[in-house]
Amino acid sequence: MEESVSIIIVNYNGKKHLEKCLDSLLKISYQNYEIIIVDNHSTDGSIELIKKKYPRVNLIELEKNYGFA
């Protein structure tokens, strides 16, 4: 039985890095995983990018920047 894996990314205005990161993660051959992005109230279009291009990614939108995890 394959173990389930969660990949959690904390983001704040990291749009310029997200696309490359997510494209790479979505190439993983392991089947039983999820990607979770916790967004610290980004204002650079990160949220819109994730919603539009990466619907498979679980997005948690915070109402303010709480800083690092």
PDB file of C-alpha atoms in Angstrom:
ATOM      1  CA  MET A   1       0.000   0.000   0.000  1.00  0.00           C
ATOM      2  CA  GLU A   2       1.373   3.413  -0.999  1.00  0.00           C
ATOM      3  CA  GLU A   3       1.645   6.034   1.690  1.00  0.00           C
ATOM      4  CA  SER A   4      -0.116   9.343   1.150  1.00  0.00           C
ATOM      5  CA  VAL A   5       2.161  12.391   0.979  1.00  0.00           C
ATOM      6  CA  SER A   6       1.248  16.052   1.495  1.00  0.00           C
ATOM      7  CA  ILE A   7       3.508  18.744   0.061  1.00  0.00           C
ATOM      8  CA  ILE A   8       2.858  22.027   1.868  1.00  0.00           C
ATOM      9  CA  ILE A   9       4.146  25.339   0.535  1.00  0.00           C
ATOM     10  CA  VAL A  10       3.878  28.606   2.454  1.00  0.00           C
ATOM     11  CA  ASN A  11       3.661  31.493  -0.002  1.00  0.00           C
ATOM     12  CA  TYR A  12       3.776  35.271   0.250  1.00  0.00           C
ATOM     13  CA  ASN A  13       4.111  37.165  -3.018  1.00  0.00           C
ATOM     14  CA  GLY A  14       6.131  34.345  -4.558  1.00  0.00           C
ATOM     15  CA  LYS A  15       4.326  34.260  -7.894  1.00  0.00           C
ATOM     16  CA  LYS A  16       7.589  34.488  -9.829  1.00  0.00           C
ATOM     17  CA  HIS A  17       8.658  31.150  -8.284  1.00  0.00           C
ATOM     18  CA  LEU A  18       5.322  29.334  -8.039  1.00  0.00           C
ATOM     19  CA  GLU A  19       4.859  28.382 -11.679  1.00  0.00           C
ATOM     20  CA  LYS A  20       8.242  26.675 -11.989  1.00  0.00           C
ATOM     21  CA  CYS A  21       7.824  25.004  -8.590  1.00  0.00           C
ATOM     22  CA  LEU A  22       4.305  23.694  -9.247  1.00  0.00           C
ATOM     23  CA  ASP A  23       5.089  22.561 -12.794  1.00  0.00           C
ATOM     24  CA  SER A  24       7.982  20.549 -11.385  1.00  0.00           C
ATOM     25  CA  LEU A  25       5.912  19.047  -8.553  1.00  0.00           C
ATOM     26  CA  LEU A  26       3.129  18.011 -10.923  1.00  0.00           C
ATOM     27  CA  LYS A  27       5.644  15.868 -12.845  1.00  0.00           C
ATOM     28  CA  ILE A  28       6.170  13.592  -9.833  1.00  0.00           C
ATOM     29  CA  SER A  29       5.491  10.004 -10.844  1.00  0.00           C
ATOM     30  CA  TYR A  30       4.351   9.037  -7.342  1.00  0.00           C
ATOM     31  CA  GLN A  31       0.567   8.883  -7.516  1.00  0.00           C
ATOM     32  CA  ASN A  32      -0.625   9.312  -3.943  1.00  0.00           C
ATOM     33  CA  TYR A  33       0.218  12.909  -3.089  1.00  0.00           C
ATOM     34  CA  GLU A  34      -1.404  16.294  -2.683  1.00  0.00           C
ATOM     35  CA  ILE A  35      -0.074  19.822  -2.930  1.00  0.00           C
ATOM     36  CA  ILE A  36      -1.270  22.394  -0.424  1.00  0.00           C
ATOM     37  CA  ILE A  37      -0.374  26.063  -0.680  1.00  0.00           C
ATOM     38  CA  VAL A  38      -0.948  28.277   2.326  1.00  0.00           C
ATOM     39  CA  ASP A  39      -1.002  31.819   0.998  1.00  0.00           C
ATOM     40  CA  ASN A  40      -0.187  34.631   3.443  1.00  0.00           C
ATOM     41  CA  HIS A  41      -2.431  37.236   1.775  1.00  0.00           C
ATOM     42  CA  SER A  42      -0.314  37.732  -1.359  1.00  0.00           C
ATOM     43  CA  THR A  43      -0.889  40.807  -3.495  1.00  0.00           C
ATOM     44  CA  ASP A  44       1.211  39.827  -6.533  1.00  0.00           C
ATOM     45  CA  GLY A  45      -1.331  37.652  -8.361  1.00  0.00           C
ATOM     46  CA  SER A  46      -0.205  34.377  -6.785  1.00  0.00           C
ATOM     47  CA  ILE A  47      -3.738  33.385  -5.798  1.00  0.00           C
ATOM     48  CA  GLU A  48      -5.155  34.116  -9.250  1.00  0.00           C
ATOM     49  CA  LEU A  49      -2.353  32.093 -10.889  1.00  0.00           C
ATOM     50  CA  ILE A  50      -2.992  29.089  -8.670  1.00  0.00           C
ATOM     51  CA  LYS A  51      -6.765  29.169  -9.168  1.00  0.00           C
ATOM     52  CA  LYS A  52      -6.495  29.586 -12.945  1.00  0.00           C
ATOM     53  CA  LYS A  53      -3.618  27.278 -13.850  1.00  0.00           C
ATOM     54  CA  TYR A  54      -3.445  24.757 -10.978  1.00  0.00           C
ATOM     55  CA  PRO A  55      -6.967  23.699  -9.957  1.00  0.00           C
ATOM     56  CA  ARG A  56      -5.572  20.435  -8.540  1.00  0.00           C
ATOM     57  CA  VAL A  57      -3.639  22.363  -5.885  1.00  0.00           C
ATOM     58  CA  ASN A  58      -5.390  22.824  -2.543  1.00  0.00           C
ATOM     59  CA  LEU A  59      -5.224  26.527  -1.750  1.00  0.00           C
ATOM     60  CA  ILE A  60      -5.647  27.961   1.736  1.00  0.00           C
ATOM     61  CA  GLU A  61      -6.026  31.738   1.571  1.00  0.00           C
ATOM     62  CA  LEU A  62      -5.193  33.532   4.810  1.00  0.00           C
ATOM     63  CA  GLU A  63      -6.778  36.901   5.572  1.00  0.00           C
ATOM     64  CA  LYS A  64      -3.440  38.412   6.614  1.00  0.00           C
ATOM     65  CA  ASN A  65       0.280  37.629   6.506  1.00  0.00           C
ATOM     66  CA  TYR A  66       1.054  35.389   9.467  1.00  0.00           C
ATOM     67  CA  GLY A  67       4.713  35.011   8.464  1.00  0.00           C
ATOM     68  CA  PHE A  68       6.583  31.720   8.273  1.00  0.00           C
ATOM     69  CA  ALA A  69       4.910  28.486   9.279  1.00  0.00           C
TER      70      ALA A  69
END
